[in-house]
Coordinates of C-alpha atoms in Angstrom, one line a residue:
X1 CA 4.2 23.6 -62.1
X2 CA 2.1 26.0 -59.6
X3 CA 4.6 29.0 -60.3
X4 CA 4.8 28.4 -64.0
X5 CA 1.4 28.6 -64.2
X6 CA 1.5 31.7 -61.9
X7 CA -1.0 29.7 -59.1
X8 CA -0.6 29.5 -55.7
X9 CA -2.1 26.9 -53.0
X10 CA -2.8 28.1 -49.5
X11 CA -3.5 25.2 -47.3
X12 CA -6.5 25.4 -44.8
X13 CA -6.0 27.2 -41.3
X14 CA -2.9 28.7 -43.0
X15 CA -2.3 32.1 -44.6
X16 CA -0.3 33.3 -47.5
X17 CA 2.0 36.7 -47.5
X18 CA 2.0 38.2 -51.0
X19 CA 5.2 40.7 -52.0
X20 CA 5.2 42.6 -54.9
X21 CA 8.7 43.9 -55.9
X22 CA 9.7 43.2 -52.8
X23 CA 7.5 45.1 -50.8
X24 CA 4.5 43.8 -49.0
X25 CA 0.7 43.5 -50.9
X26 CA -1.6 41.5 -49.2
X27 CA -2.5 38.4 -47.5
X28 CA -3.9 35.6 -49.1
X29 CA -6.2 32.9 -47.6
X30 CA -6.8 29.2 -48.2
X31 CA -7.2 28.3 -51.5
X32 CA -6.3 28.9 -55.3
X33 CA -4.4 32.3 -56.2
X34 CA -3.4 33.8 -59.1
X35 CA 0.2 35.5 -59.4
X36 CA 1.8 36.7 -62.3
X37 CA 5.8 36.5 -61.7
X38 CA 6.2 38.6 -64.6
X39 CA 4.8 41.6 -62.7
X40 CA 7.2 41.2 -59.9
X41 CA 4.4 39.5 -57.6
X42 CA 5.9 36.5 -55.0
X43 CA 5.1 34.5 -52.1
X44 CA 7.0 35.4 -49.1
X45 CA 6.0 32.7 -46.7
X46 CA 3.4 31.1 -45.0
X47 CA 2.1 32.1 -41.8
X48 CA 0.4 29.3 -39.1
X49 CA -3.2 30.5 -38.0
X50 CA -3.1 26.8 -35.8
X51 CA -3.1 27.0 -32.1
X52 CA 0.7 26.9 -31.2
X53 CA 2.1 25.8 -27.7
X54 CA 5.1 26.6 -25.9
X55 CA 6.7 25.2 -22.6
X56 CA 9.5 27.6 -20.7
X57 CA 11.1 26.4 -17.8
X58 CA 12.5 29.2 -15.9
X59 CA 14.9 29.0 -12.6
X60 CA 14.4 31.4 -9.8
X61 CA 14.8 32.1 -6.5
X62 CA 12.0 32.2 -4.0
X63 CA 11.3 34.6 -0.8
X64 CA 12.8 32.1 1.6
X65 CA 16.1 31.8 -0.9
X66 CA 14.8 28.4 -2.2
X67 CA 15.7 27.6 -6.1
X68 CA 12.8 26.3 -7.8
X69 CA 12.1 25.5 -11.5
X70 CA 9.2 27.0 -12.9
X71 CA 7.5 25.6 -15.9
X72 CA 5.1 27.5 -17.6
X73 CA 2.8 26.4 -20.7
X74 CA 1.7 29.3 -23.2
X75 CA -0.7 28.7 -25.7
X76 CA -0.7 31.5 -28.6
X77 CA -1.6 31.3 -32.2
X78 CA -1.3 34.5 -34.7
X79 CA -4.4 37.0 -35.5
X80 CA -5.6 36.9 -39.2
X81 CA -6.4 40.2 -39.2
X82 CA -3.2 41.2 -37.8
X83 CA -0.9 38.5 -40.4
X84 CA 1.6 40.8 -41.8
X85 CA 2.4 42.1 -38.0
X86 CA 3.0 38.6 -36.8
X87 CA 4.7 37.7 -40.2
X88 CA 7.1 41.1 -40.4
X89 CA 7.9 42.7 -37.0
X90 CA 9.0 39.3 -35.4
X91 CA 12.1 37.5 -36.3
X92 CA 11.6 34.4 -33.6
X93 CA 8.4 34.9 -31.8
X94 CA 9.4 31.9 -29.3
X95 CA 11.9 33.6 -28.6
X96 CA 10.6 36.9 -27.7
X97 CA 6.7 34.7 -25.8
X98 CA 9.9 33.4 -23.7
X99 CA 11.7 36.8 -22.6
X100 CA 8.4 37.9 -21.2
X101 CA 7.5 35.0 -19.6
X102 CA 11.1 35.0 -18.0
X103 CA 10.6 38.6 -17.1
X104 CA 7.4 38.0 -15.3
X105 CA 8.1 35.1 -13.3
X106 CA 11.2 36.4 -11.7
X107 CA 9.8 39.4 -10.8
X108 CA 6.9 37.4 -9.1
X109 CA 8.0 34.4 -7.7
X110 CA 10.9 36.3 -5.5
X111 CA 7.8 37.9 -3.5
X112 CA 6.7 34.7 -2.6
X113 CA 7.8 31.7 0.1
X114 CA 7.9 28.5 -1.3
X115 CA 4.9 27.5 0.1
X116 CA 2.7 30.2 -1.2
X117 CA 4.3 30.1 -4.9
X118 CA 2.4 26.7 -5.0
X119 CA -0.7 28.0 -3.5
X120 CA -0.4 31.0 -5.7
X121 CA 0.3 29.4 -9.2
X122 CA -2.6 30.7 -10.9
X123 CA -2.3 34.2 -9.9
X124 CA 1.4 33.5 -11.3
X125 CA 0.0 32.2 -14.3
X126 CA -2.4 35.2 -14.8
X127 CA 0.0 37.7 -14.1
X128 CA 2.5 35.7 -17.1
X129 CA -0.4 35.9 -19.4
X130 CA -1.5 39.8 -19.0
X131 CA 2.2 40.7 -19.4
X132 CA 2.5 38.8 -22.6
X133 CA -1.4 40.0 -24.0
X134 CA -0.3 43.6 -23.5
X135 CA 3.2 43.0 -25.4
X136 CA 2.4 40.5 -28.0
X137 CA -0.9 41.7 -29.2
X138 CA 1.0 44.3 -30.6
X139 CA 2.9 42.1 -33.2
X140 CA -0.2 40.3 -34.4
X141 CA -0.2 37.4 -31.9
X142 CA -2.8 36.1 -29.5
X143 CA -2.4 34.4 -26.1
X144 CA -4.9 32.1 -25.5
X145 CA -4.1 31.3 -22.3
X146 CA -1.0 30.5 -19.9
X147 CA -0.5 27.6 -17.6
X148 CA 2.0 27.0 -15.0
X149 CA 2.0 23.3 -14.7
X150 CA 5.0 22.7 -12.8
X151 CA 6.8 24.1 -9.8
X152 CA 10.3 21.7 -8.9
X153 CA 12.2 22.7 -5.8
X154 CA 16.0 21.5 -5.7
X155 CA 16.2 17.9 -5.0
X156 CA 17.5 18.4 -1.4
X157 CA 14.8 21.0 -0.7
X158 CA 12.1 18.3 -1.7
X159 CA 13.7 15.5 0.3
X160 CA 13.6 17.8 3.5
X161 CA 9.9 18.9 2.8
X162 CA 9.1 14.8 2.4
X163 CA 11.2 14.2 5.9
X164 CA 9.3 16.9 7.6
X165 CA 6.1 15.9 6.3
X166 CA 6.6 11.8 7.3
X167 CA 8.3 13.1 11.1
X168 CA 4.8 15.2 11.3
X169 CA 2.6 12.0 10.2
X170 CA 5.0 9.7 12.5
X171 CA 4.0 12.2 15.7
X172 CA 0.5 11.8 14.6
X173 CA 0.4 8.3 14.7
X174 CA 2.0 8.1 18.1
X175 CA 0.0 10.2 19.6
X176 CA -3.1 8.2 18.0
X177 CA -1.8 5.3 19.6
X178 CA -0.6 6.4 22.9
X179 CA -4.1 7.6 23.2
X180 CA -5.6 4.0 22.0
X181 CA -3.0 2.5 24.9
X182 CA -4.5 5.0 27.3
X183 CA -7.9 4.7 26.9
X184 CA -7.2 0.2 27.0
X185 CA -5.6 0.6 30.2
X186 CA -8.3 2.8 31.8
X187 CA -10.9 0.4 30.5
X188 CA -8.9 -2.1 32.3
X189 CA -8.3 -0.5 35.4
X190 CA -12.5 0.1 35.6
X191 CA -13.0 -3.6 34.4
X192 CA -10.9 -4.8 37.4
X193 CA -12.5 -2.3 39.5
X194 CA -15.7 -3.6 39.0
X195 CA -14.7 -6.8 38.8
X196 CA -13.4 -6.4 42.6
X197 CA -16.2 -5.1 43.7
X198 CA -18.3 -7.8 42.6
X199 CA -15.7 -10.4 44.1
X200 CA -16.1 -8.2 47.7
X201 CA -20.0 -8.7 47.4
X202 CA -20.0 -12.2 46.8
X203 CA -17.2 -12.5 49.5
X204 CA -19.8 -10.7 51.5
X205 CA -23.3 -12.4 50.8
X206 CA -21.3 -15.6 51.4
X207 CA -20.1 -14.9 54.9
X208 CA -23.6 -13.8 55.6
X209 CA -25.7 -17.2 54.2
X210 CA -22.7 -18.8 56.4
X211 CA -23.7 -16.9 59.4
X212 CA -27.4 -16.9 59.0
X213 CA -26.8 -20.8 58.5
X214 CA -24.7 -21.5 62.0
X215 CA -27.4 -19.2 63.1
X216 CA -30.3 -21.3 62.4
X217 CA -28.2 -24.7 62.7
X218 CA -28.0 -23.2 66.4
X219 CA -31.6 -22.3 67.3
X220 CA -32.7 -25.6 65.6
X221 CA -30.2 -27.9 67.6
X222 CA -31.4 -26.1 70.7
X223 CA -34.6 -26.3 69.9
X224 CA -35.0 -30.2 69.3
X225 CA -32.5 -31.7 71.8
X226 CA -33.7 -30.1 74.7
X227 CA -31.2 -29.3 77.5
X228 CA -28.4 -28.2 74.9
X229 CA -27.2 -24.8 75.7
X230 CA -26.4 -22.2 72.2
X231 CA -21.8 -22.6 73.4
X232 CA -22.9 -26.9 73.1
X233 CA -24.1 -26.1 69.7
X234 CA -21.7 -23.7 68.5
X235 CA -19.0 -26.5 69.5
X236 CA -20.3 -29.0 67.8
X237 CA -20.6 -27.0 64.5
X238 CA -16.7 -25.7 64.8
X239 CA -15.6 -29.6 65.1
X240 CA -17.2 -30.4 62.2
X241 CA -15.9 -27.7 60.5
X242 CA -12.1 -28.9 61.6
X243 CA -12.9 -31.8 60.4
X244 CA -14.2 -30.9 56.8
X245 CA -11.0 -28.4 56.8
X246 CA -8.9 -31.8 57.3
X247 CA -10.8 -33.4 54.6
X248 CA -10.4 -30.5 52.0
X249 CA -6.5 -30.4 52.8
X250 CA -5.6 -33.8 52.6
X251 CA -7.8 -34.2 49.1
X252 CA -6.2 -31.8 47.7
X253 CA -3.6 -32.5 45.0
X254 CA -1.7 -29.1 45.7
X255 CA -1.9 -28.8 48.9
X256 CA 1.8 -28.8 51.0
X257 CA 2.3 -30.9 54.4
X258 CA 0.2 -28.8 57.3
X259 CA 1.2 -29.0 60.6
X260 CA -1.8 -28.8 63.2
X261 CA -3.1 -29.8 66.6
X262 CA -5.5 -32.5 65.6
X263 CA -6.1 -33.9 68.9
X264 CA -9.7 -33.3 70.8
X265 CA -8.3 -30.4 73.2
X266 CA -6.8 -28.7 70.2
X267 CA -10.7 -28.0 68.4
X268 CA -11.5 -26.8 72.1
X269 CA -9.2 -24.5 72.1
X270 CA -9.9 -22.9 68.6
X271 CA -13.8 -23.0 69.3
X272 CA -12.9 -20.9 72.5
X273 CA -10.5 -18.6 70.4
X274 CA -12.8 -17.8 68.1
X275 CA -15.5 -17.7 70.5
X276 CA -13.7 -15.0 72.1
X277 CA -12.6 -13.4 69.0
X278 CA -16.7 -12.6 68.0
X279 CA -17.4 -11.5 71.7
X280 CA -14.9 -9.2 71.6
X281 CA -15.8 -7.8 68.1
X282 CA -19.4 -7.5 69.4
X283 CA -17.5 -5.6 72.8
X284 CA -15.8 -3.2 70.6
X285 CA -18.6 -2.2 68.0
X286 CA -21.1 -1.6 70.9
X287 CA -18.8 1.0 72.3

């Protein structure tokens, strides 16, 4: 009904391209336009002033000979001003956006080791999107900007980077540990070391109260039963002491069969080895 009233529509964010006999006339924006058929006056086609996405995944080879698949996202739309470049000098401009961006990312990513294309993806990216500014602007489009959202290594190359990276984390964690196990034993080791030391001082401060007890169990003795000499005293404290031995061994639950002299001559005979025993210490510490 439009053309046989000679109106055209042009929808919003969209642009018309008016021929006249064939040859090109003008552009026409959104809205209502008038054009007489009779005087050889058509619509070409429409031209998209929308913001326009396209993804190209490119394979190359990086500096360490690793295949990788690059994906890169360019976002372009075409120039109003510039409407019957973009509609005239390009057959498929997808086409052509992904030539360049082929062109550029094999030229760039071969410089680089697989590591440092990853660190380096936005310089990738910028050098994908000044290549295709300088080439594109000349057919009426605009890249609004480039994005390289995706950098895939071959399947085996990523399960050998994951392996290396988990054998790196598994040395980590054993070295953590061997160091926890280190540090638990030497805590130990001081723990029984103090724990030793205390033992020999209370081994120690008991001997002496023993000593300093026979001592004044001695000088008492000979002071109250008058006659007594110190070797009557120190007699009578070792029997009693046998005895209280005998006592201790037989009470006890654990204890296996011990056989001792038990007679009278037998305590005698241990006062005077130990008697000797302590003289001869005395001897040996005074020389």
């Amino acid at each position: 009904m439009g053309n046989l009233c000679c109106c055209v529509q042009v929808d919003q964010s969209t642009v018309a391209i008016r021929e006249q006999f064939g040859k090109f006339d003008s552009v026409l924006e959104p809205g209502c336009h008038c054009l007489p058929w009779f005087v050889g006056k058509r619509v070409a086609g429409h031209l998209t002033l929308r913001l326009q996405q396209l993804d190209v995944k490119c394979e190359t080879k990086t500096k360490d000979n690793v295949f990788v698949n690059v994906v890169a996202s360019i976002q372009y739309r075409a120039l109003a001003g510039k409407a019957s470049d973009a509609f005239y000098k390009l057959t498929n401009t997808r086409s052509q956006i992904q030539a360049y961006v082929f062109d550029v990312i094999r030229a760039s990513v071969p410089k680089l080791n697989l590591d440092d294309t990853f660190e380096q993806k936005n310089e990738i990216a910028k050098a994908v999107e000044e290549e295709l500014e300088k080439a594109m602007s000349a057919y009426g489009f605009e890249i609004v900007q480039t994005l390289i959202v995706d950098i895939e290594p071959d399947e085996h190359v990523k399960r050998a980077m994951n392996e290396i990276n988990a054998a790196a984390r598994l040395r980590m964690a054993a070295n953590e540990k061997a160091e926890a196990e280190k540090i638990v034993q030497i805590k130990r080791a001081e723990g029984e070391a103090e724990a030793k030391y205390l033992s020999g001082l209370g081994i120690a401060r008991q001997r002496q109260a023993i000593v300093d007890g026979l001592r004044d169990s001695v000088l008492g003795f000979s002071v109250n039963v008058p006659g007594t000499t110190a070797k009557d005293v120190m007699d009578m404290v070792l029997i009693t002491q046998y005895f209280d031995t005998m006592k201790e061994i037989g009470a006890s639950s654990k204890a296996s069969s011990v056989f001792i002299p038990h007679g009278p001559g037998a305590v005698r005979d241990i006062a005077t080895q130990i008697r000797d025993g302590l003289l001869q210490g005395a001897a040996t510490q005074r020389h």
